[in-house]
CSV table of C-alpha atoms in Angstrom, one decimal:
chain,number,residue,atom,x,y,z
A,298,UNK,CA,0.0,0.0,0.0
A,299,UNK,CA,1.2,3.7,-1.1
A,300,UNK,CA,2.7,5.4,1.6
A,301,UNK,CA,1.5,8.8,3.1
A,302,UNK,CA,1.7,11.6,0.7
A,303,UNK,CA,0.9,15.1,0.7
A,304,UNK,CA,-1.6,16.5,-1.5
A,305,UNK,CA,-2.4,19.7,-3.0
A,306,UNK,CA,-5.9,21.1,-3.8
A,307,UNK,CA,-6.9,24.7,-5.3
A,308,UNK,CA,-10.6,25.8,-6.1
A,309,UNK,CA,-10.9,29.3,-8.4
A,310,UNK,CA,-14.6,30.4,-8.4
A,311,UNK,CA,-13.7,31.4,-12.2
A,312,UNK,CA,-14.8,35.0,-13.7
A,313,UNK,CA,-16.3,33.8,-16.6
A,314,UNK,CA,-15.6,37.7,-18.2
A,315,UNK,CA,-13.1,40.2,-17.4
A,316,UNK,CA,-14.3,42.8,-14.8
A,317,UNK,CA,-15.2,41.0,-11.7
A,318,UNK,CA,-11.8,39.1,-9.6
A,319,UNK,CA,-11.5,35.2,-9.6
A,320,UNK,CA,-11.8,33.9,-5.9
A,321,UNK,CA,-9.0,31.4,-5.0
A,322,UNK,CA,-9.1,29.2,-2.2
A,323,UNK,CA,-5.8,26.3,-1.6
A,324,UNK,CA,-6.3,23.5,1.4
A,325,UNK,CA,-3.1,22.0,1.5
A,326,UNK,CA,-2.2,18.5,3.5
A,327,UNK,CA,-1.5,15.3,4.3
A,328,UNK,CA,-2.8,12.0,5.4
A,329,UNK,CA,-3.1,13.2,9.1
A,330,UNK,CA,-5.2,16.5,8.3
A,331,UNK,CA,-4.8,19.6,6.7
A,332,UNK,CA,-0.8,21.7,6.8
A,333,UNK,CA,-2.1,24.9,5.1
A,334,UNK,CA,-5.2,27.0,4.3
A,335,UNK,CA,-5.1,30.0,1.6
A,336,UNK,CA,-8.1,32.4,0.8
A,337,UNK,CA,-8.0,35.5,-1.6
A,338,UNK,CA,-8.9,37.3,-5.2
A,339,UNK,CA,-6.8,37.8,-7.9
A,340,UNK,CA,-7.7,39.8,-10.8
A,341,UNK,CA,-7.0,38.3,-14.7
A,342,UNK,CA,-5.0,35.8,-15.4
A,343,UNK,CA,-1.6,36.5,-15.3
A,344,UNK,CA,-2.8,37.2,-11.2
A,345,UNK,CA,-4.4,33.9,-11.4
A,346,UNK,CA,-1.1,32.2,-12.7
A,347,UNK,CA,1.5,33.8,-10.5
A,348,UNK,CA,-1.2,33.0,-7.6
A,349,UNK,CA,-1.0,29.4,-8.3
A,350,UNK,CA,2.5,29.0,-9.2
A,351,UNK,CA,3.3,30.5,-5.7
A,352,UNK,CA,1.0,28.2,-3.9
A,353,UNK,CA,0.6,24.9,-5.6
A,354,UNK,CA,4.3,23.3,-5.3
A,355,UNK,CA,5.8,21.4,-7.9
A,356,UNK,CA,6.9,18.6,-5.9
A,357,UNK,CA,3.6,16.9,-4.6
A,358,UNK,CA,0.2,16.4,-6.2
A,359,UNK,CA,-2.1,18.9,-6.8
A,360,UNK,CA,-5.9,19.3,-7.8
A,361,UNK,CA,-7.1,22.3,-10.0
A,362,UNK,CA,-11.0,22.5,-9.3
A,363,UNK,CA,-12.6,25.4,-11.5
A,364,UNK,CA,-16.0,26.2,-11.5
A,365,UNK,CA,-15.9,26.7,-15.2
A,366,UNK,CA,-15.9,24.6,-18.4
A,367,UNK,CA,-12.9,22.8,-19.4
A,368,UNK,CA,-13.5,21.0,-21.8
A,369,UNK,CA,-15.9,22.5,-24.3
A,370,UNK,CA,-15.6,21.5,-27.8
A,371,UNK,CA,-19.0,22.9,-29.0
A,372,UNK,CA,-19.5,26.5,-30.6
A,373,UNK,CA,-23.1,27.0,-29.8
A,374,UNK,CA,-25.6,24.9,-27.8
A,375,UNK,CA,-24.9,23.3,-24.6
A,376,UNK,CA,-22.8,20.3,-24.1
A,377,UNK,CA,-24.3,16.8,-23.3
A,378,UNK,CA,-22.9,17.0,-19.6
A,379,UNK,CA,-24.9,20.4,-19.4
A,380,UNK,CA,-28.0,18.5,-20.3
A,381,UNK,CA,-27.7,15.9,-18.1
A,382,UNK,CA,-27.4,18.1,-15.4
A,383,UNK,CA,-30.6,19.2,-15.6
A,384,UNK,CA,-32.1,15.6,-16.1
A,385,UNK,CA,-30.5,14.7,-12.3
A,386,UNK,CA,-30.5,17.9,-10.7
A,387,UNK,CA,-33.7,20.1,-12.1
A,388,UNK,CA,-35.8,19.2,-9.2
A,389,UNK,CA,-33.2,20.9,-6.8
A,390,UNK,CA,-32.7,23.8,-9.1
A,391,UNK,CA,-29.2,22.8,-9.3
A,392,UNK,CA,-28.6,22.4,-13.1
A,393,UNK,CA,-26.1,23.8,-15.4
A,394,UNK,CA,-25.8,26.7,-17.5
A,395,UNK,CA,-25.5,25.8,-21.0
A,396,UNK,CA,-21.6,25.9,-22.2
A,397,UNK,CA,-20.3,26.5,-25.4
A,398,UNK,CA,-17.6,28.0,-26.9
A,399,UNK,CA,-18.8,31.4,-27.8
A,400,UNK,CA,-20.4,31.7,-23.8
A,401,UNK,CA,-17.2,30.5,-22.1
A,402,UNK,CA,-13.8,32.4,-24.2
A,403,UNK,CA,-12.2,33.1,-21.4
A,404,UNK,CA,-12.7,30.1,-19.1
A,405,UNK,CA,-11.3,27.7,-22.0
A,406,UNK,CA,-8.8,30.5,-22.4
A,407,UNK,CA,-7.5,30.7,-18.9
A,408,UNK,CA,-8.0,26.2,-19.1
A,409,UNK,CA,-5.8,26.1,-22.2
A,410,UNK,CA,-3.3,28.7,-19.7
A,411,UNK,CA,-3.0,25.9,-17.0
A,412,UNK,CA,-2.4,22.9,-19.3
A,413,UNK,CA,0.6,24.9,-20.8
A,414,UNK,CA,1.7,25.3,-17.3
A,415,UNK,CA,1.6,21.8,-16.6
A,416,UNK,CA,-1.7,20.9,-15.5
A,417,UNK,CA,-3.6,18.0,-17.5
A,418,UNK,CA,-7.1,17.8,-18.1
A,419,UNK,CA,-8.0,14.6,-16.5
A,420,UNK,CA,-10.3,12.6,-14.2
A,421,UNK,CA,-7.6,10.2,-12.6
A,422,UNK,CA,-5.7,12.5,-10.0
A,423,UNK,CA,-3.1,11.7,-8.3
A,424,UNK,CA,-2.2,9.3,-11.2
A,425,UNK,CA,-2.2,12.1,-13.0
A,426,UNK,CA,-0.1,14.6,-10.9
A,427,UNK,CA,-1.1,18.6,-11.9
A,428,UNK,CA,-5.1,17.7,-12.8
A,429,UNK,CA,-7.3,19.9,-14.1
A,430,UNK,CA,-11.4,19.4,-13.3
A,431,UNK,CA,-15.0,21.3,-13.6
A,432,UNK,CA,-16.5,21.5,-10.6
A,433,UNK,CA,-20.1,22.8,-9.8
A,434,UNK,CA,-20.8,23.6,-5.9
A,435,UNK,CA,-24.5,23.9,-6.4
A,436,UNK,CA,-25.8,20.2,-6.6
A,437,UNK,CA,-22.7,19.6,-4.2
A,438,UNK,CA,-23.5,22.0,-1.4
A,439,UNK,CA,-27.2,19.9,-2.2
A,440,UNK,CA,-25.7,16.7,-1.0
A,441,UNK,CA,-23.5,17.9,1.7
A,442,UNK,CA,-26.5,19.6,3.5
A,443,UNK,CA,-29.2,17.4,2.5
A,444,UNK,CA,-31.2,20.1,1.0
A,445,UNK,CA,-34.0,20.1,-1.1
A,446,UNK,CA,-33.6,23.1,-3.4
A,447,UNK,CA,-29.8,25.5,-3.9
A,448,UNK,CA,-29.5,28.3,-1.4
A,449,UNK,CA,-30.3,31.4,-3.1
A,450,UNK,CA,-27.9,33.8,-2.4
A,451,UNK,CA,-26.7,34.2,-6.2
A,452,UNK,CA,-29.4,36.7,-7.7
A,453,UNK,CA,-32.5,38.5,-6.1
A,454,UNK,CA,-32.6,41.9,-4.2
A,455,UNK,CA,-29.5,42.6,-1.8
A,456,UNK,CA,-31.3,41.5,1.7
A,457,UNK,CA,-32.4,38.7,0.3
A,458,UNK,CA,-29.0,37.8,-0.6
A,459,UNK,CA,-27.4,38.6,2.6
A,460,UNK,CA,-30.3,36.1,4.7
A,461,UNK,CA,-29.4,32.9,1.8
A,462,UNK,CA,-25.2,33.8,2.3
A,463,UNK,CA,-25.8,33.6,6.0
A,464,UNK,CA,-27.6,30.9,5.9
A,465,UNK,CA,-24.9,29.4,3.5
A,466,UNK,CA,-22.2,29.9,6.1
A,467,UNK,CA,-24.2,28.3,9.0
A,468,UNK,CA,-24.8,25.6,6.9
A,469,UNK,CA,-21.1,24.8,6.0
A,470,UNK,CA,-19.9,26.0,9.4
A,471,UNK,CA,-21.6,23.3,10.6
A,472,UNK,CA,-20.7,20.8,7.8
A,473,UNK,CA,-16.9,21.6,8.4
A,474,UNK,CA,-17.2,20.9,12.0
A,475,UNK,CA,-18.5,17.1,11.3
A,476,UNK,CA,-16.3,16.1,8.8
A,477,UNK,CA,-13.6,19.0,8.8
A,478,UNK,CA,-12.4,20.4,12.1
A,479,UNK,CA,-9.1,21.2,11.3
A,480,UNK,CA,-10.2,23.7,8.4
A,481,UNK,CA,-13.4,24.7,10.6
A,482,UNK,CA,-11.3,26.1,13.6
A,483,UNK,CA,-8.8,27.7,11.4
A,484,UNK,CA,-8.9,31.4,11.9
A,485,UNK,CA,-8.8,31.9,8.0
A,486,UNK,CA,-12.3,30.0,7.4
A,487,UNK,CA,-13.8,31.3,10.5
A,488,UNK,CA,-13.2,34.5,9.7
A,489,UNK,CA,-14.1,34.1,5.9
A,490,UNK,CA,-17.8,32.4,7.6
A,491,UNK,CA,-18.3,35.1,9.3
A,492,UNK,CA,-18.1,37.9,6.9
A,493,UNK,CA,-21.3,39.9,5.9
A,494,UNK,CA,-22.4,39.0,2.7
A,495,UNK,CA,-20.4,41.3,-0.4
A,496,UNK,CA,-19.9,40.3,-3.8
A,497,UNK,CA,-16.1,39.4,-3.4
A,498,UNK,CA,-16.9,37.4,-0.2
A,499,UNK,CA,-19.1,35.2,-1.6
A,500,UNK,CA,-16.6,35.0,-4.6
A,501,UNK,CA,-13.8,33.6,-1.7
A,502,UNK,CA,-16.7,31.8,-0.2
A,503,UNK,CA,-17.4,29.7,-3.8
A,504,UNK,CA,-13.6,29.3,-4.0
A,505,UNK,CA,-13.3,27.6,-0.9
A,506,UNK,CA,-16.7,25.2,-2.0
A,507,UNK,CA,-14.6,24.5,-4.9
A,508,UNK,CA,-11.2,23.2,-3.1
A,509,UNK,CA,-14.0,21.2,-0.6
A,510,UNK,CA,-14.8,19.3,-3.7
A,511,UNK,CA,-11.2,18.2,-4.2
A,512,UNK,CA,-10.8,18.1,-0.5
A,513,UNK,CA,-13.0,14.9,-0.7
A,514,UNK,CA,-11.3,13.7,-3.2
A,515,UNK,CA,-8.0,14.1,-1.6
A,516,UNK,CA,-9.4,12.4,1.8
A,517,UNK,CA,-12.2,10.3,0.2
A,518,UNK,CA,-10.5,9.0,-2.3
A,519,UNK,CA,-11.9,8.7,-5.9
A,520,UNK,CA,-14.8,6.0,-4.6
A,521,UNK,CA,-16.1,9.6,-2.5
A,522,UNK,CA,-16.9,11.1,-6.2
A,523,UNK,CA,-19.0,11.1,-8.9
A,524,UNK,CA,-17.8,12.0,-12.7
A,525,UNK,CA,-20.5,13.3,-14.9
A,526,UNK,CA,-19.8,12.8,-18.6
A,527,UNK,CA,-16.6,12.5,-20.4
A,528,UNK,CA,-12.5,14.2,-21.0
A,529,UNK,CA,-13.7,14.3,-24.6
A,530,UNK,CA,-17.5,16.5,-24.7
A,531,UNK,CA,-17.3,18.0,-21.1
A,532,UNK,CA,-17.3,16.7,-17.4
A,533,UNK,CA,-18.1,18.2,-14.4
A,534,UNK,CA,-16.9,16.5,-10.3
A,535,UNK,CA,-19.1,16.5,-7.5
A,536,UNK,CA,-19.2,14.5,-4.6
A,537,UNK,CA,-21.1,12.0,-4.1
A,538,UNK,CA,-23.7,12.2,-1.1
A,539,UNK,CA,-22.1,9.5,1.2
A,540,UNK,CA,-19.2,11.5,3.4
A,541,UNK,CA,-15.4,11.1,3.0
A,542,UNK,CA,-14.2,8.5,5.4
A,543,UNK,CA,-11.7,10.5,7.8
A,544,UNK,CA,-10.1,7.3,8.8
A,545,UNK,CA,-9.0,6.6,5.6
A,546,UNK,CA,-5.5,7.2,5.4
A,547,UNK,CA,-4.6,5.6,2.0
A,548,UNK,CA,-2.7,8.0,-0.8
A,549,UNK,CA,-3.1,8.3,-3.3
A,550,UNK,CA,-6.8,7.8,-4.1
A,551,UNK,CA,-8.7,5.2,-5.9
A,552,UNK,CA,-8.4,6.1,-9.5
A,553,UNK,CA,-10.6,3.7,-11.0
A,554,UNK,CA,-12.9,4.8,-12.9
């Protein structure tokens, strides 16, 4: 059996255009918990680059979780993983914007950045060392809290916003002290879940969803998630509803498929 390792994981909540900042978000750490915690904004991406070559070392694994497309090899329409997404998740009000290559320039822009850089595209981290994966932390903050519908805090007059965030950040304060205490008492993400609602919180707030998906990965191995369609038309990560067992201590994680 593979020795301990340490692990790597980023999540950008991805600008899809070019005025508003990307949130970042890097959990760092090892079989025995999490070594480092990183929240922040960076604005275009040369910012986004120089962010994640200073905080993703060369020298271990790492997981890049965007919540952007990818892969996206169709101009117009939507791609089949889009579709699908509303056949599983249309009764939570979790499905995905349609993606195509005219709606998402810069996303497959910044995506074609990273593999340049090193990252690959791929669904079989850590056999694949510097992976690249869509993530979507609607349907996945749906399973993690058991909900019935997304929390609303996305569109919708301002007050309206600011009740859903809270209630967001009880919801994962509460989450992270179950299954992630380490990253629950650190004074980065208690601070962070404590913030009034503002447009660039929440952008932190849906970068640190995003490294939570990979955070599973990294402790749950690859049985803790689910793989909606394919490297070739478009995939999207999410965790699947049973919790990360935090007495696992294998490393790397099941890559089967």
């Amino acid at each position: 059996m593979p020795g301990p390792r340490r692990w790597a994981v980023a999540g950008i909540d991805l600008a899809w255009g070019e005025r508003r900042p990307d949130g970042v978000c890097l959990l760092q750490g090892d079989p025995g918990g999490l070594t480092h915690i990183a929240h922040g904004l960076v604005r275009g991406d040369a910012e986004l680059r120089q962010w994640l070559r200073d905080h993703l070392p060369a020298d271990r694994p790492a997981l890049l979780c965007l919540d952007a497309p990818v892969v996206c090899p169709n101009r117009t329409g939507s791609r089949p993983v889009d579709r699908l997404t509303h056949r599983l998740f249309h009764r939570v009000q979790a499905a995905a914007h349609p993606a195509n290559r005219v709606l998402c320039a810069r996303p497959l822009r910044v995506a074609a950045g990273l593999r340049r850089a090193g990252f690959s595209i791929a669904t079989d981290w850590p056999s694949t060392p510097r992976a690249l994966v869509e993530v979507y932390p609607h349907p996945a903050t749906v399973r993690w809290f058991g909900l019935d519908r997304t929390i609303k805090y996305k569109r919708g007059p301002v007050a309206a916003r600011r009740r859903e965030f809270a209630r967001l950040q009880s919801l994962l304060r509460a989450w992270l002290g179950r299954h992630a205490p380490d990253l629950a008492a650190h004074p980065a993400t208690r601070s962070l879940l404590r913030e009034p609602w503002t447009k660039d919180t929440e952008d932190r707030t849906d970068a640190l969803l995003c490294a939570l998906i990979g955070w599973q990965w990294a402790t749950g191995g690859r049985r803790a998630m689910e793989i909606l369609g394919d490297e070739q038309s478009g995939f999207i990560v999410l965790p699947k509803t049973k919790q990360p067992d935090r007495s696992a201590t294998e490393f790397p994680p099941d890559s089967v498929r």
